[in-house]
Tab-separated table of C-alpha atoms and ligand atoms in Angstrom:
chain	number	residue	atom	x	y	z
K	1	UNK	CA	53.485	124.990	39.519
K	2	UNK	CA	49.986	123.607	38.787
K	3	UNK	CA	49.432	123.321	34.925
K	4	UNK	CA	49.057	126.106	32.653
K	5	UNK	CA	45.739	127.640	31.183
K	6	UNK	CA	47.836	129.255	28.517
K	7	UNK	CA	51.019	128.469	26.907
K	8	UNK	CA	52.639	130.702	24.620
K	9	UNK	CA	55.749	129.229	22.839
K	10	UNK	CA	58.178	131.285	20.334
K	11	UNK	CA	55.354	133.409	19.515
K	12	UNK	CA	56.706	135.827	16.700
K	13	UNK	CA	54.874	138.805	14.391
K	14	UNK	CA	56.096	140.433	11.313
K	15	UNK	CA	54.296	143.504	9.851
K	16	UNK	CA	54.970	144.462	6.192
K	17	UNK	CA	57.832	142.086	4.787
K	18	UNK	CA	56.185	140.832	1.490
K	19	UNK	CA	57.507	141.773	-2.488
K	20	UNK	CA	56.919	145.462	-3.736
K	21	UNK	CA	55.798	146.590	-7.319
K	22	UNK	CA	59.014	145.632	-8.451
K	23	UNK	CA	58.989	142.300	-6.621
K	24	UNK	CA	61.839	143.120	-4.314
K	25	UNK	CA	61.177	141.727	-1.254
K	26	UNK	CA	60.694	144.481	1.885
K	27	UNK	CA	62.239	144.115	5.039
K	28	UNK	CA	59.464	142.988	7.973
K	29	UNK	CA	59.454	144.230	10.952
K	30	UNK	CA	59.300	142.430	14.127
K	31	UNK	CA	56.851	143.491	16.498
K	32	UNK	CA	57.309	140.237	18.801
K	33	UNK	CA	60.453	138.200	18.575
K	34	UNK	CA	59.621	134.928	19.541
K	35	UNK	CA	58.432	135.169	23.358
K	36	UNK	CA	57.233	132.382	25.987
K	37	UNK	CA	54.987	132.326	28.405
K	38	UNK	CA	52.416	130.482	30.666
K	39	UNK	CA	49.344	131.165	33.340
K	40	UNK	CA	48.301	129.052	35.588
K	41	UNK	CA	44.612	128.772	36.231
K	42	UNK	CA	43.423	131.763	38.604
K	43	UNK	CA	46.785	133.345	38.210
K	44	UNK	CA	46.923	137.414	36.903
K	45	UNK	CA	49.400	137.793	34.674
K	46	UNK	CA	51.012	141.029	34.022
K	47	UNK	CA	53.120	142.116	30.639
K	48	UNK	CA	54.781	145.663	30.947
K	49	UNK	CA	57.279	147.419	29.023
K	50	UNK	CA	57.154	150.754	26.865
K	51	UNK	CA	54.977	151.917	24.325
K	52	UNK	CA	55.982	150.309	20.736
K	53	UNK	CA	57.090	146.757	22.698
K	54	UNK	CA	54.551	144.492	21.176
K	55	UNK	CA	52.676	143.855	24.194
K	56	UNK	CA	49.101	144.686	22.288
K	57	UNK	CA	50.231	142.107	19.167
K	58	UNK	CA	51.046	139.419	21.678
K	59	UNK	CA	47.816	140.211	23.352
K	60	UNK	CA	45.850	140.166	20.130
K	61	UNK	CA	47.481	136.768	18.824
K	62	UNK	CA	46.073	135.674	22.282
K	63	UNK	CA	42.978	136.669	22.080
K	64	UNK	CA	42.805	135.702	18.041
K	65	UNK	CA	43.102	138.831	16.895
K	66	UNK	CA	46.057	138.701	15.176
K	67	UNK	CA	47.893	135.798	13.293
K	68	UNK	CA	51.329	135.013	14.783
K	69	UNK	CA	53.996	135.137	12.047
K	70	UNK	CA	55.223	131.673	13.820
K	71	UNK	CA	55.221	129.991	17.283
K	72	UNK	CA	52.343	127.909	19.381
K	73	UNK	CA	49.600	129.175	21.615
K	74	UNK	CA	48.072	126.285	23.971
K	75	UNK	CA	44.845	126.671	25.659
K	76	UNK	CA	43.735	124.258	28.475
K	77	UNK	CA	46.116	121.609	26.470
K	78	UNK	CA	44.858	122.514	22.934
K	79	UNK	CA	46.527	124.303	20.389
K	80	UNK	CA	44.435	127.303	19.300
K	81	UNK	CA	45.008	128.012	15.855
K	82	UNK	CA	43.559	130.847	13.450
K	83	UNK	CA	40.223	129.749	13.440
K	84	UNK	CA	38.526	129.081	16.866
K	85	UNK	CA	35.908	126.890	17.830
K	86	UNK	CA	32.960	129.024	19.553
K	87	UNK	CA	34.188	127.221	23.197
K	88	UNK	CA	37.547	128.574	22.390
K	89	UNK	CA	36.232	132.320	21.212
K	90	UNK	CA	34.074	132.365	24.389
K	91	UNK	CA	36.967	131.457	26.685
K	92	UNK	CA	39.337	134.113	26.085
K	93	UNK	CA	38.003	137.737	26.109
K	94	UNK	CA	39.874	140.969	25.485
K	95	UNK	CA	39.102	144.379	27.828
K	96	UNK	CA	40.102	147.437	25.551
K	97	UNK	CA	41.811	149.988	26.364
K	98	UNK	CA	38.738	151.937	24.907
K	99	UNK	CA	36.038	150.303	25.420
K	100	UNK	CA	33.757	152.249	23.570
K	101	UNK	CA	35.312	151.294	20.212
K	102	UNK	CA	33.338	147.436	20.979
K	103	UNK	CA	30.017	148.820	21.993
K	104	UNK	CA	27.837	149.357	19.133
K	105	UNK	CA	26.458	153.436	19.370
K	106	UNK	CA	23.150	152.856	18.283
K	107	UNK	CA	22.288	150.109	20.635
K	108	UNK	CA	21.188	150.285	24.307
K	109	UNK	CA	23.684	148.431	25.782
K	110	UNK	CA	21.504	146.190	27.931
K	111	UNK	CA	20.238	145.061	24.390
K	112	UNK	CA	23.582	144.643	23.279
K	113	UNK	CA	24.612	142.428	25.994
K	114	UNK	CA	21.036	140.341	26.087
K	115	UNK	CA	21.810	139.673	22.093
K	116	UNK	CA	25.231	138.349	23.064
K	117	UNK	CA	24.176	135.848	25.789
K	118	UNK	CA	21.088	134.486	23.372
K	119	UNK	CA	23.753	134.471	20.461
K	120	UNK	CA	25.662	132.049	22.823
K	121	UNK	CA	22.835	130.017	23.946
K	122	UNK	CA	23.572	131.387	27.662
K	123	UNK	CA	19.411	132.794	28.539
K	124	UNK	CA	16.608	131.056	27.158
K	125	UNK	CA	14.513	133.518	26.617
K	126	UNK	CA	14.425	137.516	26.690
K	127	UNK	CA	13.206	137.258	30.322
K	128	UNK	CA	16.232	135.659	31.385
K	129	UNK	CA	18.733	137.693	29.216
K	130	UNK	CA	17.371	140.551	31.142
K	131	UNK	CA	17.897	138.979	34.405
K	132	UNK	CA	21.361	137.900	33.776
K	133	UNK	CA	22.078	141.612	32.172
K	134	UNK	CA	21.182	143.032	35.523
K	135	UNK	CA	22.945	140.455	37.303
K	136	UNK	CA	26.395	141.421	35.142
K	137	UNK	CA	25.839	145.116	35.877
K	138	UNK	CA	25.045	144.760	39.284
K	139	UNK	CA	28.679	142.734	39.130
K	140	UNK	CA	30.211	145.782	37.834
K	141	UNK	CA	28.772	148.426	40.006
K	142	UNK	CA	26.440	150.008	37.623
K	143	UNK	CA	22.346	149.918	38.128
K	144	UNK	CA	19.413	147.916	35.919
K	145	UNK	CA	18.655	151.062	34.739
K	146	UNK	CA	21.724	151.660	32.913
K	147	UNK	CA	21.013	148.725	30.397
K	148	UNK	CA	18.482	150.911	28.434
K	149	UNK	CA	21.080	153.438	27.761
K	150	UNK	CA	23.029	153.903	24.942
K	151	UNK	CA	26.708	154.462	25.304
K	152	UNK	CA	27.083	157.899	24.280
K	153	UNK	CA	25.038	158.339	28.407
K	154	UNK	CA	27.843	157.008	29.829
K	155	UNK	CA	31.306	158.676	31.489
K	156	UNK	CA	34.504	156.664	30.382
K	157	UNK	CA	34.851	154.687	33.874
K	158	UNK	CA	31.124	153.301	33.289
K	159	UNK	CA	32.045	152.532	29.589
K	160	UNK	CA	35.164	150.723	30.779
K	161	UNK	CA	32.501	148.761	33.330
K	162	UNK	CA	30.197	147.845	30.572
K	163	UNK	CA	33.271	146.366	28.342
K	164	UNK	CA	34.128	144.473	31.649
K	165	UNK	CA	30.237	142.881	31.526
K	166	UNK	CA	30.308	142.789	27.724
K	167	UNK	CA	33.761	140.472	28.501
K	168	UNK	CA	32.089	138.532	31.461
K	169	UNK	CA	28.893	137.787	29.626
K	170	UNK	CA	29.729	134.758	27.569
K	171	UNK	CA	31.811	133.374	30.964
K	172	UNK	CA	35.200	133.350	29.900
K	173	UNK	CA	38.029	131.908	31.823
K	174	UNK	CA	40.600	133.920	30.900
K	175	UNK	CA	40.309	137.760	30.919
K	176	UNK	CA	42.851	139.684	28.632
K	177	UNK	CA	43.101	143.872	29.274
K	178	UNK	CA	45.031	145.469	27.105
K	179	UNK	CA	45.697	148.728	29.261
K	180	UNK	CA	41.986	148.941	30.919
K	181	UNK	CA	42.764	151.997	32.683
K	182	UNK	CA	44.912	153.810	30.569
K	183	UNK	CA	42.325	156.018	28.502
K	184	UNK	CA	40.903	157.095	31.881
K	185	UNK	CA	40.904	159.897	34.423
K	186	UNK	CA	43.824	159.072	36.817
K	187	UNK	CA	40.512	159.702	39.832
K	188	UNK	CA	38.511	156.693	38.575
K	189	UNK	CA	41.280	154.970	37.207
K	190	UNK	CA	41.648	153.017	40.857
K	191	UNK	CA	38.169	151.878	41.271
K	192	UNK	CA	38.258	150.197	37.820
K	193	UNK	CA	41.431	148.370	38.560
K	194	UNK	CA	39.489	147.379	41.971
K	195	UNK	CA	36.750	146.074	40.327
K	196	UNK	CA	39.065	143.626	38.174
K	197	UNK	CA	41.105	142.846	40.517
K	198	UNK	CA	37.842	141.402	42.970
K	199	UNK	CA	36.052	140.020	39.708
K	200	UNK	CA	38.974	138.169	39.161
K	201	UNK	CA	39.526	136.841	42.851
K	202	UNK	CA	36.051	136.263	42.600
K	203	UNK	CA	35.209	135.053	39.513
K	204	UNK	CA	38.150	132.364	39.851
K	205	UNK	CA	39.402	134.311	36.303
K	206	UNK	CA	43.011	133.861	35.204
K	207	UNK	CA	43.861	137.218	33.232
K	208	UNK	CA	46.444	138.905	31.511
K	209	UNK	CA	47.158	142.297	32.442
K	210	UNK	CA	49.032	144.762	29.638
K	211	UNK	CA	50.040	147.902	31.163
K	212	UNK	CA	53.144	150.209	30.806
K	213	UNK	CA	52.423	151.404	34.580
K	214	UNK	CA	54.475	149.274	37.061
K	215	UNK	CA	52.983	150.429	39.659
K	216	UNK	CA	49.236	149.004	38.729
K	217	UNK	CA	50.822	146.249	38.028
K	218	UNK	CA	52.070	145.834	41.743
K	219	UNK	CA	48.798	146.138	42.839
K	220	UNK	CA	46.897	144.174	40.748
K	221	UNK	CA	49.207	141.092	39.356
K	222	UNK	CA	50.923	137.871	40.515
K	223	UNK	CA	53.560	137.901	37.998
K	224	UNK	CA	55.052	140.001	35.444
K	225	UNK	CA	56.880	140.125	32.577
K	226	UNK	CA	59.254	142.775	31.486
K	227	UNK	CA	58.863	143.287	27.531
K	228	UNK	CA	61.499	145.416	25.281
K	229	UNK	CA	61.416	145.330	21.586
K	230	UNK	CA	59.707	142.393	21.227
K	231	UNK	CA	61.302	140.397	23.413
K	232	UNK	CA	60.685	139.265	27.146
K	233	UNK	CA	64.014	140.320	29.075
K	234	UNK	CA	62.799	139.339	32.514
K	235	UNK	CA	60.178	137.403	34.218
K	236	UNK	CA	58.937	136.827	37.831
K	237	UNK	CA	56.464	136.981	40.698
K	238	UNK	CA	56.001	140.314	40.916
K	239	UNK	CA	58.081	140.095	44.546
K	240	UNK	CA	60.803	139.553	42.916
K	241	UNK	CA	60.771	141.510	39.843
K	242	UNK	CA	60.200	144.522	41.850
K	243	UNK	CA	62.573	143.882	44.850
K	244	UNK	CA	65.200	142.824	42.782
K	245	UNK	CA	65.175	143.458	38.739
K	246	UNK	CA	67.973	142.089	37.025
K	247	UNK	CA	67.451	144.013	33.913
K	248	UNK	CA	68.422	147.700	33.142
K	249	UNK	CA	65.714	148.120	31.347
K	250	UNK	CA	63.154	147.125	34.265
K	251	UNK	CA	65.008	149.118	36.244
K	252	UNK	CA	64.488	152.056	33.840
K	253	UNK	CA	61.019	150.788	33.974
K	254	UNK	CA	60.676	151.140	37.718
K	255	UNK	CA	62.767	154.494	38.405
K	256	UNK	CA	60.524	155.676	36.263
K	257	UNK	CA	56.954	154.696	37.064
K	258	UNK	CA	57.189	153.968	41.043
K	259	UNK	CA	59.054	156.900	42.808
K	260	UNK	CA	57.437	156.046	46.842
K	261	UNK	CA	55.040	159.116	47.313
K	262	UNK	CA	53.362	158.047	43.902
K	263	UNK	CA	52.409	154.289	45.317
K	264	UNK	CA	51.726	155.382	48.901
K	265	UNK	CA	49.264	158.312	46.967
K	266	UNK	CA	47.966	155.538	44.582
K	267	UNK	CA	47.617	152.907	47.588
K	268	UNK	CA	45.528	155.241	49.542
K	269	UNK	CA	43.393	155.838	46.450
K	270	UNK	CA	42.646	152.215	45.672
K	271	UNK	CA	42.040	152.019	49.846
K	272	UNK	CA	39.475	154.858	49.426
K	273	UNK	CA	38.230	153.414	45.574
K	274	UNK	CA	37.198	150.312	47.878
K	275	UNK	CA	35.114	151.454	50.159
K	276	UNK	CA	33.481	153.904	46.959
K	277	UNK	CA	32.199	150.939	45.525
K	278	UNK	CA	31.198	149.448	48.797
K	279	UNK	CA	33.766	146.179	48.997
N	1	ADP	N1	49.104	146.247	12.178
N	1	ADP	C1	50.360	146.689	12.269
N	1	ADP	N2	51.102	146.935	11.163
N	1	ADP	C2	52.374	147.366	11.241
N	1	ADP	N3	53.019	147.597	12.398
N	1	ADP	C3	52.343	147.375	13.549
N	1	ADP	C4	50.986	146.919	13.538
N	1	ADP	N4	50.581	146.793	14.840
N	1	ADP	C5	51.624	147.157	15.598
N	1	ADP	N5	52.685	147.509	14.835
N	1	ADP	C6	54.013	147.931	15.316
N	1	ADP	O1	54.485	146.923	16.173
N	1	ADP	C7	55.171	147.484	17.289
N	1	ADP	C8	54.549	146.984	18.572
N	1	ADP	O2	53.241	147.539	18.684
N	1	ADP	P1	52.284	147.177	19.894
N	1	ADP	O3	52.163	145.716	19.999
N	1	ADP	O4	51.037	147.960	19.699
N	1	ADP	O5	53.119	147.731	21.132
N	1	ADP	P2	52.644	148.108	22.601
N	1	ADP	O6	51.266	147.584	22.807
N	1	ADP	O7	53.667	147.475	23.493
N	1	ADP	O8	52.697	149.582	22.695
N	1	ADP	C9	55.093	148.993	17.109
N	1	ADP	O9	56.292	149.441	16.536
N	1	ADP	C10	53.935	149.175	16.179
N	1	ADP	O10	54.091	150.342	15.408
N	2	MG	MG1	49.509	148.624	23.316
């Protein structure tokens, strides 16, 4: 296996915990409970499991989000603590699950991305923000003149494609997205997970993909990992994890989510979501 991009080691989170008013001490609850992982450069990375499994706070320790309660994150051999250099910040970018909540209302969103790329010393000038604006929309399927809009103009599936440019403006090399497709109509769901899925063939991006729906996963990811209250219970290439899952609770996981006619339905959509958006 070629070195990793990212190495997570015993990464743990505790909510609450602390002393109350009359300085007993609380109990804290674990939302992850000391987890590895690694991925490899260009690799998509997927982390399933339930709602409530901490996928989002290992995400968001990740991304910097959120302060792990103890373990070690490496990035391209570095440790990344708390506070990240801007090289570090830029590297590792987060796709919400809504995207909307990271797109400022009053702002055109062209404007918003332009002030982003000059903020990171990525266009010279306002000429070429503009230029490399259109040239991250045109990357995500949406037209030059969608940059003067504000997002309040746009449909969920083009928000989710402006978070994806937001995310791919300051160049990162790894993509995180917490559930990308989740808050979406199930009919435009598949050409979003197409578009991430090319961007990151494409793009040479290493991601990691946080979904409780096995079957994107199968689609989209190299390898997977199964989480369940905190804790990784299984781990593979995605071959393997879905040919032959050693855990009951993946194969919970997979009774439930990936019945045949629902992936032969879903392949033909993402078949038919491809040639929509002209790839
Ligand atoms: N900021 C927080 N404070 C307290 N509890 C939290 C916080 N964030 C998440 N949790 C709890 O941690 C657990 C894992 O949450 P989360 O990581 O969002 O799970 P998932 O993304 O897998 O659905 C849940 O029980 C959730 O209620
Ligand atoms: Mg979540």
């Amino acid at each position: 296996m070629p070195e990793p991009l990212l190495e997570v080691r015993g990464l743990k989170v505790a909510f609450g915990g602390g002393r109350d008013a009359l300085l007993r001490r609380k109990p804290a609850f674990e939302a992850v409970r000391g987890i590895d992982f690694s991925i490899a450069k260009g690799e998509a990375f997927a982390l399933v499991g339930e709602s409530g499994a901490g996928k989002s706070t290992a995400a968001r320790c990740v991304v910097g989000l959120q302060r792990p309660t103890d373990g070690t994150i490496t990035f391209v051999g570095a440790p990344l603590g708390p506070r990240r250099d801007p090289a570090q910040r830029r590297a590792i970018q987060m796709v919400f699950q809504d995207p909307f909540g990271s797109l400022s209302p009053r702002m055109a969103v062209g404007a918003a991305i332009c002030e982003l790329l000059r903020v990171n010393g990525l266009a010279e000038d306002k000429a070429a923000a503009r230029r490399q604006a259109t040239e991250l929309f045109a990357l995500v399927g949406l037209p030059e003149s969608a940059l003067d809009q504000r997002p309040r103009a746009f449909s969920g599936g083009q928000r989710q494609r402006i978070g994806i440019a937001r995310a791919l403006a300051v160049e990162p090399t790894l993509l995180v997205a917490d559930e990308p497709v989740s808050a979406l109509d199930v009919s435009i769901q598949a050409s979003v997970l197409i578009l991430l899925k090319r961007l990151q063939r494409e793009l040479g991006l290493s991601m990691l993909f946080i979904s409780h729906d096995l079957a994107v996963v199968k689609q989209l990811c190299d390898r997977v990992a199964v989480m369940n209250e905190g804790e990784i219970v299984e781990e593979g290439s995605v071959q393997e994890v879905f040919s032959r899952p050693r855990h009951e609770f993946t194969r919970r996981l997979l009774a439930a989510t990936t019945d045949l006619p629902r992936l032969e339905i879903s392949r033909a959509r993402l078949v038919q979501a491809e040639a929509a958006v002209g790839r």
